[in-house]
Short mmCIF file of C-alpha atoms and ligand atoms in Angstrom, two decimals:
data_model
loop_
_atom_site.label_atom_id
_atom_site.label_comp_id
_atom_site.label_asym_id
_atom_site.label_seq_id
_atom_site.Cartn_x
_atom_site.Cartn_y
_atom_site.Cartn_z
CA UNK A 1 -20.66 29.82 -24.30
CA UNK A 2 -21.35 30.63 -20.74
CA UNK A 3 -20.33 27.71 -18.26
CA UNK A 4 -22.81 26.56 -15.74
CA UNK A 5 -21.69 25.11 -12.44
CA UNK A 6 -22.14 22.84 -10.28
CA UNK A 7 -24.29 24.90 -7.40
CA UNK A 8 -26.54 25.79 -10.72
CA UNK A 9 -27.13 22.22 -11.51
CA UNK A 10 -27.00 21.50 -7.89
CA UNK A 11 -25.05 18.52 -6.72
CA UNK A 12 -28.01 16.24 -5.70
CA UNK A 13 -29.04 16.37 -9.61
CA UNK A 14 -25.55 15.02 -10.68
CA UNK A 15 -25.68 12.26 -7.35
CA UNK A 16 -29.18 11.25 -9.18
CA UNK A 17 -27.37 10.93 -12.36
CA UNK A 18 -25.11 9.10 -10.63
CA UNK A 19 -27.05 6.60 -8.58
CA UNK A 20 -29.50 6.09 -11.90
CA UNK A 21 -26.31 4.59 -14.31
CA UNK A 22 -25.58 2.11 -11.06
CA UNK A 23 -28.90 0.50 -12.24
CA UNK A 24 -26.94 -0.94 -15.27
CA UNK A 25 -24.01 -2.11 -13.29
CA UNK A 26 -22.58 -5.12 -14.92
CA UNK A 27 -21.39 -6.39 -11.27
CA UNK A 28 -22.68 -10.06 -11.52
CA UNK A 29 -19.09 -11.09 -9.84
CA UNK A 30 -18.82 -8.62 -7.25
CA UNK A 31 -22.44 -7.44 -6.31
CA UNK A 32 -21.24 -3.69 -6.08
CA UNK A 33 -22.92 -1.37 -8.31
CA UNK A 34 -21.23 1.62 -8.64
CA UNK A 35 -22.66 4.72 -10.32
CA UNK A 36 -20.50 8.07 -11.93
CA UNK A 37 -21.56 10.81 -13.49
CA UNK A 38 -19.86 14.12 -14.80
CA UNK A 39 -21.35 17.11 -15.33
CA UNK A 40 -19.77 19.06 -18.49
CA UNK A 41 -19.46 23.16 -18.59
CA UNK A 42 -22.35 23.12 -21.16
CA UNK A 43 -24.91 21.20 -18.24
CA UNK A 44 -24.73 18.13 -19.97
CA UNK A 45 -24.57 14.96 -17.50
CA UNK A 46 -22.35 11.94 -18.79
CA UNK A 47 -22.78 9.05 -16.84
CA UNK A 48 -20.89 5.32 -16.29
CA UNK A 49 -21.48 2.20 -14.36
CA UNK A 50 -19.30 -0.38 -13.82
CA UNK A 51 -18.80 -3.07 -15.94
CA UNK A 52 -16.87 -6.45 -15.07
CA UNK A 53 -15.88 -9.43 -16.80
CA UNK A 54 -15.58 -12.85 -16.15
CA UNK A 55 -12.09 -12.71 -16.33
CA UNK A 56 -12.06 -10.63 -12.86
CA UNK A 57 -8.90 -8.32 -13.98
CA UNK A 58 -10.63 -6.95 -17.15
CA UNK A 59 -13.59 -5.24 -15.38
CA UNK A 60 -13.74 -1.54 -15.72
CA UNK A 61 -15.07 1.39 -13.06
CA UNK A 62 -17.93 3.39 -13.63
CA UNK A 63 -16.03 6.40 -13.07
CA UNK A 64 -13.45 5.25 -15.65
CA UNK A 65 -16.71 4.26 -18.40
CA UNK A 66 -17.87 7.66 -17.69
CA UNK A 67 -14.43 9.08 -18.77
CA UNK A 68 -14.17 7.31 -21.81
CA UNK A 69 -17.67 7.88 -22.89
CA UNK A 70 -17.13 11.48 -22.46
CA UNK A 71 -14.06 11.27 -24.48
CA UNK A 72 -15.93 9.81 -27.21
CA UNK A 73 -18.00 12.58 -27.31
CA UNK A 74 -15.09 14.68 -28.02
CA UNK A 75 -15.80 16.66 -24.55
CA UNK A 76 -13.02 15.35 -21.87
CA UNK A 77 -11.84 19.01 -21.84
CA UNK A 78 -15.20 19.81 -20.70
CA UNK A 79 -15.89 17.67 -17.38
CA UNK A 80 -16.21 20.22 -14.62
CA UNK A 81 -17.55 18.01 -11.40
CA UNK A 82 -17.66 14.03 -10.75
CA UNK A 83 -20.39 12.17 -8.89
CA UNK A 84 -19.77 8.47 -7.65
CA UNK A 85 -21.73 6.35 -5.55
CA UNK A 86 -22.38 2.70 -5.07
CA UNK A 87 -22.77 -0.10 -3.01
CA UNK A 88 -23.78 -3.75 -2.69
CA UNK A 89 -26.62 -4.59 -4.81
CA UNK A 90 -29.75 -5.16 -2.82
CA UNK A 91 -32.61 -7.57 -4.73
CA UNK A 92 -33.77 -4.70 -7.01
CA UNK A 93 -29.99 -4.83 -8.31
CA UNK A 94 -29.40 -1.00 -6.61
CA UNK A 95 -27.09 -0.23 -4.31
CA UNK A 96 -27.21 0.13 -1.16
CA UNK A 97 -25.82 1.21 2.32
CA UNK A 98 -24.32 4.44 4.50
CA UNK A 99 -21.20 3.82 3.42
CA UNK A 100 -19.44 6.69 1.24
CA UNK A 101 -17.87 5.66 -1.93
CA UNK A 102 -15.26 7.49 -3.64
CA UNK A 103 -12.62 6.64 -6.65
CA UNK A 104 -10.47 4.01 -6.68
CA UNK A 105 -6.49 4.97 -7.42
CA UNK A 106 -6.94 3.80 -11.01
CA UNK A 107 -9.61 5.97 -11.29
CA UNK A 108 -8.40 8.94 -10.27
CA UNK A 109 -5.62 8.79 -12.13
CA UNK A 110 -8.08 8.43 -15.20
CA UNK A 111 -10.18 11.61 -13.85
CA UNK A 112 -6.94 13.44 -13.46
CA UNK A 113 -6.26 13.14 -17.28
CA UNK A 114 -9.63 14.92 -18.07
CA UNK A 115 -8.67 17.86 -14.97
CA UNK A 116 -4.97 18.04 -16.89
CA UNK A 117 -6.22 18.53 -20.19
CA UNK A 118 -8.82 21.31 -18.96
CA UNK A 119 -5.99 23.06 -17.05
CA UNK A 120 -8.82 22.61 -14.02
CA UNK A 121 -8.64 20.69 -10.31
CA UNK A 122 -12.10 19.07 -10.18
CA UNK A 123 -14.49 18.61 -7.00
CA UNK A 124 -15.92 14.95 -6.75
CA UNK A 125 -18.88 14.38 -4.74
CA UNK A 126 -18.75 11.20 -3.02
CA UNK A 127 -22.07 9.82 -1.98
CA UNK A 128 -23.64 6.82 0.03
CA UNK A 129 -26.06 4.55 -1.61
CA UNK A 130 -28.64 5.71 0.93
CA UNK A 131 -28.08 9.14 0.56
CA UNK A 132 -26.82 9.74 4.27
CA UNK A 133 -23.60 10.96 3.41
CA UNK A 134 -21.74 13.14 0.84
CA UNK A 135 -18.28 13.86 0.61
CA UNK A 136 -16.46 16.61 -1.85
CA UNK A 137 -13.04 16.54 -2.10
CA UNK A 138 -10.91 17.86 -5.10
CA UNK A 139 -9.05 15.74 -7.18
CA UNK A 140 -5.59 17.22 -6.10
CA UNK A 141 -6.68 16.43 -2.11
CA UNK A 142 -7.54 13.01 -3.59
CA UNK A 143 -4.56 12.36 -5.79
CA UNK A 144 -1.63 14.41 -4.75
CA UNK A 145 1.49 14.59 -7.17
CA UNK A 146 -0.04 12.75 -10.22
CA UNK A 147 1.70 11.51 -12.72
CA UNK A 148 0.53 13.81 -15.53
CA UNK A 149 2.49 15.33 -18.68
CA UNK A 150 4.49 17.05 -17.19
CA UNK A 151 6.46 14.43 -16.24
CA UNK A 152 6.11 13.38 -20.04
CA UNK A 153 7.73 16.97 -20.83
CA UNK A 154 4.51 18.06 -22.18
CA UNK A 155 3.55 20.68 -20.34
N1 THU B 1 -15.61 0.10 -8.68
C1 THU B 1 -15.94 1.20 -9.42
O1 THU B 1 -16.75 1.12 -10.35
N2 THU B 1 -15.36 2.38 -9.10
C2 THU B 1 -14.47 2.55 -8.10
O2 THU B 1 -13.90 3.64 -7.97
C3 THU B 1 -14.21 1.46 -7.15
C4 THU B 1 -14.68 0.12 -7.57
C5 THU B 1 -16.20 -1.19 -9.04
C6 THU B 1 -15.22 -2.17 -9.61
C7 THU B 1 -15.92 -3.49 -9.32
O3 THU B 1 -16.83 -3.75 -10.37
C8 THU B 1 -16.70 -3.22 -8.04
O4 THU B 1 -16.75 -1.81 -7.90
C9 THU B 1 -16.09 -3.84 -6.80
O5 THU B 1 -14.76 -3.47 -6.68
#
């Protein structure tokens, strides 16, 4: 099958995506909804919001959700761009703000796994809330020498 990418798609559809999964941020702790979505080589859009937990340690990133949702789906070879955005909730329970939001360490890491096992570096599109500002960077600007299999002796 014939890959689409991401200027096809276009990189304000996956930021929609993106900003759209923030609306189901489990975030009652932190007030920062944070919104991820990856765009797969067949045009499908997986998306992830954050989701926290009482017990403050436990709470999981949206980009890391959207990982393992992917994964369920059997497709974490697939993932060919990441969108992330988020901010602090305003009253409607979306974020907000100019500020640009990109992966945390953990989550790169986590996105790295998905670039490893598609043999791929991946572009992530970091977005304000507002809209004001996007960022791409590739994962290998973002997370330089990663800890992959390599160092496992598997590849
Ligand atoms: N968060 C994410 O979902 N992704 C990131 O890359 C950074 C942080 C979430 C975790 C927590 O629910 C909230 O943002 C504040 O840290």
């Amino acid at each position: 099958m014939t890959e689409v990418s991401i200027e096809e798609v276009g990189v304000a559809v996956l930021l929609d995506a993106a900003r759209a999964a923030a609306r189901h941020a489990h975030a009652p702790y932190s007030r920062f909804a944070v919104g991820a979505a990856l765009l797969l080589s067949d045009g499908a859009i997986v998306t992830g919001t954050n989701f926290e937990n009482a017990s403050y340690g436990l709470s999981l990133c949206a980009e890391t959700v959207a990982l393992a949702t992917a994964n369920a789906q059997g497709r974490l070879a697939d993932v060919i761009a990441v969108a992330v955005t988020g901010g602090t909730m305003g009253s409607d329970g979306m974020p907000t703000g100019s500020t640009v939001v990109g992966p945390c360490g953990r989550c790169r890491q986590v996105i790295n796994e998905a670039a490893e096992l598609a043999g791929r570096d991946l572009p992530i599109y970091c977005a304000a809330a507002d809209g004001s500002a996007v960022e791409r960077h590739m994962l290998s600007a973002l997370l330089p020498h990663a800890f992959g299999p390599k160092d496992l002796g598997l590849a």
